[in-house]
Amino acid sequence: MQHISSTLGVPDTSYVPRHVAIIMDGNGRWATQRHLPRVAGHSRGLDAVRAVVEACAARGVQFLTLFAFSSENWRRPADEVSFLMRLFMTALRREVIKMHANNIRVRVVGDLSRFSPRIQQLILDAEARTAGNTGLTVTIAANYGGRWDLLQAMRKMLARSPMLDPDAIDESVLAPHLAMSYAPEPDLFIRTGGEQRISNFLLWQLAYSELYFTDTYWPDFDAAELDKAFASYRQRERRFGRTSAQLLAPGLSGTA
Ligand code: IPE
Ligand code: IPE
Ligand code: MG
């Protein structure tokens, strides 16, 4: 199914965001504050993932995208990276079974070639096992970077039509090759942990997303925190370039 691009058209907005994208940040600081090793924060972060997946499913969210590991996170100390890889494997083994039982579809986006063959196989298994599920789609962004995504999309686009006329390139030619072309653009972007930046997450797709930042560290983020973000989202006026008056009186519609 093709979704309306926020720049080619005006997407429908709904009371509950259809697509929520989250930068799960603050695990390390959560642990340090408790005099625990940073990795203890990552373990607790997985508990928060479980709670938020459940809460999104219960609230009728259709797509939940979680930034688990960025293309820049390889720069971290080797022992932290290997802990995160093991945690990812545990999640792929254990959590996917529970998600499958709850009709949740699991997808993974990112440059997967950098992961061990074992992880790559677990990803394929998780995606295949849950492919027929019709409830919430949970996308894990792993070794993902927004710039990587744009570049791989351009490469695929040109591989398909090497003689492509540059003037023929528009959104509808490029966007189908983006890693998350199966989902509408995020309605709501959440970043926990206090930083107010995108950190190379979904650069293309966040064009008209509502941004929500909270100081709460990811391990402390739960259903109540999600409801706070949703409440903030409901207060937003999503104009997509139009004026407030046009939203109130759709008859005043413009040209596009
Ligand atoms: C987010 O928490 C998890 C990953 C990036 C894998 P951090 O580990 O970045 O936690 P802080 O930002 O150092 O507190
Ligand atoms: C962003 O968090 C990536 C993930 C949550 C996976 P970081 O902690 O890596 O971001 P920066 O380095 O503070 O921008
Ligand atoms: Mg961080």
Short mmCIF file of C-alpha atoms and ligand atoms in Angstrom, two decimals:
data_model
loop_
_atom_site.label_atom_id
_atom_site.label_comp_id
_atom_site.label_asym_id
_atom_site.label_seq_id
_atom_site.Cartn_x
_atom_site.Cartn_y
_atom_site.Cartn_z
CA MET A 1 0.00 0.00 0.00
CA GLN A 2 1.31 3.45 -0.92
CA HIS A 3 1.06 6.09 1.78
CA ILE A 4 0.54 9.79 1.10
CA SER A 5 3.77 11.77 1.25
CA SER A 6 3.55 14.85 3.49
CA THR A 7 5.10 16.98 0.75
CA LEU A 8 3.15 15.62 -2.25
CA GLY A 9 -0.18 15.74 -0.48
CA VAL A 10 -1.76 16.34 2.91
CA PRO A 11 -1.87 13.13 4.95
CA ASP A 12 -4.88 12.33 7.12
CA THR A 13 -4.28 12.98 10.77
CA SER A 14 -5.82 10.81 13.43
CA TYR A 15 -6.50 11.06 17.17
CA VAL A 16 -4.02 8.29 17.89
CA PRO A 17 -0.77 8.63 15.94
CA ARG A 18 -0.62 5.88 13.33
CA HIS A 19 3.18 5.77 13.34
CA VAL A 20 5.30 6.52 16.40
CA ALA A 21 9.10 6.63 16.03
CA ILE A 22 11.26 6.68 19.15
CA ILE A 23 14.91 7.41 19.88
CA MET A 24 15.35 5.37 23.03
CA ASP A 25 18.07 7.42 24.73
CA GLY A 26 19.41 7.74 28.26
CA ASN A 27 20.12 4.11 29.19
CA GLY A 28 23.72 4.83 30.15
CA ARG A 29 22.87 7.86 32.28
CA TRP A 30 20.03 5.96 33.96
CA ALA A 31 22.55 3.33 35.06
CA THR A 32 25.33 5.75 35.98
CA GLN A 33 22.91 7.67 38.21
CA ARG A 34 22.39 4.41 40.12
CA HIS A 35 26.12 3.60 40.27
CA LEU A 36 25.53 0.67 37.92
CA PRO A 37 27.51 -0.19 34.77
CA ARG A 38 26.07 1.45 31.64
CA VAL A 39 25.00 -1.91 30.24
CA ALA A 40 22.58 -2.37 33.15
CA GLY A 41 20.69 0.53 31.61
CA HIS A 42 20.47 -1.29 28.30
CA SER A 43 19.01 -4.36 30.01
CA ARG A 44 16.39 -2.23 31.72
CA GLY A 45 15.80 -0.51 28.41
CA LEU A 46 14.58 -3.81 27.01
CA ASP A 47 11.93 -3.92 29.75
CA ALA A 48 10.78 -0.48 28.64
CA VAL A 49 10.57 -1.71 25.04
CA ARG A 50 8.20 -4.47 26.16
CA ALA A 51 5.98 -1.98 28.03
CA VAL A 52 5.86 0.50 25.16
CA VAL A 53 5.14 -2.16 22.52
CA GLU A 54 2.25 -3.41 24.65
CA ALA A 55 0.94 0.11 25.25
CA CYS A 56 1.12 1.04 21.56
CA ALA A 57 -0.74 -2.13 20.57
CA ALA A 58 -3.42 -1.42 23.17
CA ARG A 59 -3.86 2.15 21.91
CA GLY A 60 -4.28 1.19 18.28
CA VAL A 61 -0.96 2.49 16.96
CA GLN A 62 -0.23 0.78 13.63
CA PHE A 63 3.54 1.31 13.35
CA LEU A 64 6.09 1.65 16.14
CA THR A 65 9.69 2.27 15.09
CA LEU A 66 12.47 1.97 17.68
CA PHE A 67 16.00 3.24 17.16
CA ALA A 68 18.04 0.49 18.81
CA PHE A 69 21.52 1.00 17.36
CA SER A 70 22.74 3.77 15.09
CA SER A 71 25.34 3.53 12.36
CA GLU A 72 27.51 5.69 14.66
CA ASN A 73 27.09 3.51 17.78
CA TRP A 74 29.97 1.24 16.59
CA ARG A 75 32.19 4.03 17.91
CA ARG A 76 31.39 2.95 21.48
CA PRO A 77 33.74 0.83 23.62
CA ALA A 78 33.97 -2.72 22.23
CA ASP A 79 32.55 -4.32 25.37
CA GLU A 80 29.46 -2.12 25.28
CA VAL A 81 28.93 -2.90 21.58
CA SER A 82 29.23 -6.64 22.18
CA PHE A 83 26.82 -6.43 25.11
CA LEU A 84 24.31 -4.65 22.87
CA MET A 85 24.71 -7.36 20.21
CA ARG A 86 24.03 -10.08 22.77
CA LEU A 87 21.01 -8.18 24.07
CA PHE A 88 19.75 -7.84 20.51
CA MET A 89 20.05 -11.62 20.06
CA THR A 90 18.19 -12.26 23.31
CA ALA A 91 15.43 -9.91 22.20
CA LEU A 92 15.20 -11.57 18.80
CA ARG A 93 14.89 -14.98 20.45
CA ARG A 94 12.58 -14.24 23.39
CA GLU A 95 10.63 -11.09 22.67
CA VAL A 96 9.73 -12.03 19.12
CA ILE A 97 7.93 -15.16 20.38
CA LYS A 98 5.79 -12.99 22.67
CA MET A 99 5.16 -10.43 19.98
CA HIS A 100 4.16 -13.14 17.54
CA ALA A 101 1.65 -14.46 20.09
CA ASN A 102 0.16 -10.96 20.15
CA ASN A 103 -0.25 -10.67 16.36
CA ILE A 104 2.65 -8.18 16.16
CA ARG A 105 4.72 -8.01 13.01
CA VAL A 106 8.46 -7.48 13.47
CA ARG A 107 10.70 -5.82 10.91
CA VAL A 108 14.31 -4.70 11.09
CA VAL A 109 15.79 -1.85 9.06
CA GLY A 110 19.42 -0.82 8.71
CA ASP A 111 22.62 -2.06 7.10
CA LEU A 112 22.35 -5.63 8.33
CA SER A 113 25.50 -6.77 6.51
CA ARG A 114 27.62 -5.58 9.42
CA PHE A 115 25.95 -7.98 11.88
CA SER A 116 27.17 -11.53 12.59
CA PRO A 117 25.62 -14.28 10.45
CA ARG A 118 23.84 -15.52 13.59
CA ILE A 119 22.11 -12.17 14.14
CA GLN A 120 21.27 -11.87 10.46
CA GLN A 121 19.62 -15.30 10.57
CA LEU A 122 17.63 -14.41 13.71
CA ILE A 123 16.42 -11.25 11.95
CA LEU A 124 15.29 -13.22 8.89
CA ASP A 125 13.54 -15.76 11.14
CA ALA A 126 11.78 -13.05 13.16
CA GLU A 127 10.56 -11.27 10.05
CA ALA A 128 9.42 -14.48 8.36
CA ARG A 129 7.69 -15.84 11.44
CA THR A 130 5.65 -12.65 11.99
CA ALA A 131 5.12 -11.68 8.33
CA GLY A 132 1.46 -12.68 8.35
CA ASN A 133 0.56 -10.78 11.52
CA THR A 134 -1.97 -7.98 11.13
CA GLY A 135 -1.62 -6.03 14.38
CA LEU A 136 1.03 -3.46 15.29
CA THR A 137 4.18 -3.44 13.12
CA VAL A 138 7.27 -2.98 15.29
CA THR A 139 10.32 -1.88 13.30
CA ILE A 140 13.71 -2.11 14.94
CA ALA A 141 16.24 0.29 13.42
CA ALA A 142 19.59 -1.49 13.85
CA ASN A 143 22.83 -0.21 12.34
CA TYR A 144 20.49 2.34 10.84
CA GLY A 145 21.38 5.84 9.73
CA GLY A 146 19.19 8.28 7.83
CA ARG A 147 22.04 9.06 5.44
CA TRP A 148 22.71 5.36 4.85
CA ASP A 149 19.02 4.97 4.04
CA LEU A 150 19.01 7.78 1.48
CA LEU A 151 22.19 6.47 -0.14
CA GLN A 152 21.01 2.86 -0.36
CA ALA A 153 17.72 4.08 -1.83
CA MET A 154 19.58 6.07 -4.49
CA ARG A 155 21.76 3.08 -5.30
CA LYS A 156 18.73 0.81 -5.67
CA MET A 157 16.92 3.38 -7.77
CA LEU A 158 19.85 3.67 -10.18
CA ALA A 159 20.50 -0.07 -10.24
CA ARG A 160 16.93 -0.56 -11.38
CA SER A 161 17.09 2.13 -14.09
CA PRO A 162 20.74 2.96 -14.90
CA MET A 163 19.73 5.35 -17.70
CA LEU A 164 17.39 7.32 -15.45
CA ASP A 165 16.93 10.89 -16.67
CA PRO A 166 17.85 13.17 -13.72
CA ASP A 167 14.80 15.30 -14.46
CA ALA A 168 12.61 12.25 -14.05
CA ILE A 169 13.70 11.76 -10.44
CA ASP A 170 10.99 12.83 -8.08
CA GLU A 171 9.80 11.62 -4.69
CA SER A 172 7.71 8.86 -6.16
CA VAL A 173 10.78 7.41 -7.93
CA LEU A 174 13.09 7.53 -4.90
CA ALA A 175 10.80 6.95 -1.88
CA PRO A 176 9.80 3.34 -2.71
CA HIS A 177 13.45 2.34 -2.21
CA LEU A 178 13.71 3.76 1.32
CA ALA A 179 14.01 1.08 3.99
CA MET A 180 10.63 1.95 5.54
CA SER A 181 8.59 2.46 2.37
CA TYR A 182 5.98 0.08 3.82
CA ALA A 183 5.01 2.57 6.53
CA PRO A 184 3.45 6.03 6.52
CA GLU A 185 5.74 8.84 7.70
CA PRO A 186 5.91 9.04 11.51
CA ASP A 187 3.14 11.20 12.98
CA LEU A 188 4.94 11.44 16.29
CA PHE A 189 8.68 11.36 17.00
CA ILE A 190 9.72 10.86 20.62
CA ARG A 191 13.23 11.22 22.02
CA THR A 192 13.84 10.34 25.65
CA GLY A 193 16.93 11.23 27.66
CA GLY A 194 16.90 15.02 27.31
CA GLU A 195 18.85 15.55 24.09
CA GLN A 196 17.07 17.52 21.41
CA ARG A 197 18.53 16.16 18.20
CA ILE A 198 17.74 13.66 15.46
CA SER A 199 21.10 11.79 15.59
CA ASN A 200 20.83 10.56 11.98
CA PHE A 201 17.47 8.81 12.51
CA LEU A 202 14.77 8.94 9.81
CA LEU A 203 15.97 12.06 7.97
CA TRP A 204 13.59 11.87 5.02
CA GLN A 205 10.55 10.58 6.85
CA LEU A 206 10.56 13.09 9.73
CA ALA A 207 9.80 15.99 7.36
CA TYR A 208 6.42 16.76 8.99
CA SER A 209 6.48 14.62 12.13
CA GLU A 210 5.51 16.20 15.42
CA LEU A 211 8.58 16.21 17.67
CA TYR A 212 8.36 15.40 21.37
CA PHE A 213 11.35 15.51 23.69
CA THR A 214 11.36 14.36 27.30
CA ASP A 215 14.07 14.33 29.97
CA THR A 216 12.88 10.92 31.17
CA TYR A 217 15.55 8.28 30.62
CA TRP A 218 14.45 5.41 28.38
CA PRO A 219 14.42 2.73 31.17
CA ASP A 220 11.86 4.90 33.02
CA PHE A 221 9.65 5.42 29.97
CA ASP A 222 6.35 3.54 30.29
CA ALA A 223 2.67 3.64 29.27
CA ALA A 224 2.02 6.74 31.39
CA GLU A 225 4.95 8.55 29.73
CA LEU A 226 3.65 7.46 26.33
CA ASP A 227 0.24 8.92 27.20
CA LYS A 228 1.93 12.24 28.05
CA ALA A 229 3.51 12.26 24.60
CA PHE A 230 0.17 11.39 22.99
CA ALA A 231 -1.56 14.18 24.95
CA SER A 232 1.03 16.64 23.66
CA TYR A 233 0.52 15.29 20.13
CA ARG A 234 -3.23 15.89 20.33
CA GLN A 235 -2.59 19.58 21.12
CA ARG A 236 -0.60 20.07 17.93
CA GLU A 237 -2.07 21.72 14.88
CA ARG A 238 -0.71 19.80 11.91
CA ARG A 239 -0.83 22.38 9.17
CA PHE A 240 1.47 20.83 6.55
CA GLY A 241 2.17 24.30 5.18
CA ARG A 242 -1.41 25.58 5.27
CA THR A 243 -2.88 28.27 7.52
CA SER A 244 -4.98 27.66 10.63
CA ALA A 245 -7.99 29.18 8.89
CA GLN A 246 -7.74 26.59 6.13
CA LEU A 247 -7.82 23.78 8.67
CA LEU A 248 -10.98 25.19 10.24
CA ALA A 249 -12.71 25.76 6.90
CA PRO A 250 -11.58 23.14 4.41
CA GLY A 251 -13.47 25.08 1.70
CA LEU A 252 -10.64 27.63 1.74
CA SER A 253 -8.41 25.03 0.17
CA GLY A 254 -5.46 26.17 -1.88
CA THR A 255 -3.93 24.77 -5.03
CA ALA A 256 -2.01 21.74 -3.76
C1 IPE B 1 20.52 4.68 24.22
O1 IPE B 1 21.07 4.97 25.47
C2 IPE B 1 20.83 3.28 23.76
C3 IPE B 1 21.74 3.19 22.61
C4 IPE B 1 22.24 4.19 21.96
C5 IPE B 1 22.11 1.86 22.18
P1 IPE B 1 22.56 5.50 25.60
O2 IPE B 1 23.45 4.31 25.76
O3 IPE B 1 22.89 6.41 24.49
O4 IPE B 1 22.47 6.28 26.97
P2 IPE B 1 23.17 7.67 27.32
O5 IPE B 1 22.72 8.65 26.28
O6 IPE B 1 24.65 7.44 27.27
O7 IPE B 1 22.65 7.99 28.68
C1 IPE B 2 20.81 7.72 19.32
O1 IPE B 2 21.35 7.79 20.60
C2 IPE B 2 20.81 6.32 18.82
C3 IPE B 2 19.99 5.37 19.55
C4 IPE B 2 19.17 5.62 20.55
C5 IPE B 2 20.06 4.02 19.10
P1 IPE B 2 22.87 8.22 20.86
O2 IPE B 2 23.04 8.25 22.32
O3 IPE B 2 23.77 7.33 20.09
O4 IPE B 2 22.91 9.68 20.22
P2 IPE B 2 23.96 10.87 20.43
O5 IPE B 2 25.32 10.29 20.24
O6 IPE B 2 23.78 11.39 21.82
O7 IPE B 2 23.56 11.89 19.40
MG MG B 3 22.73 8.41 24.24
#
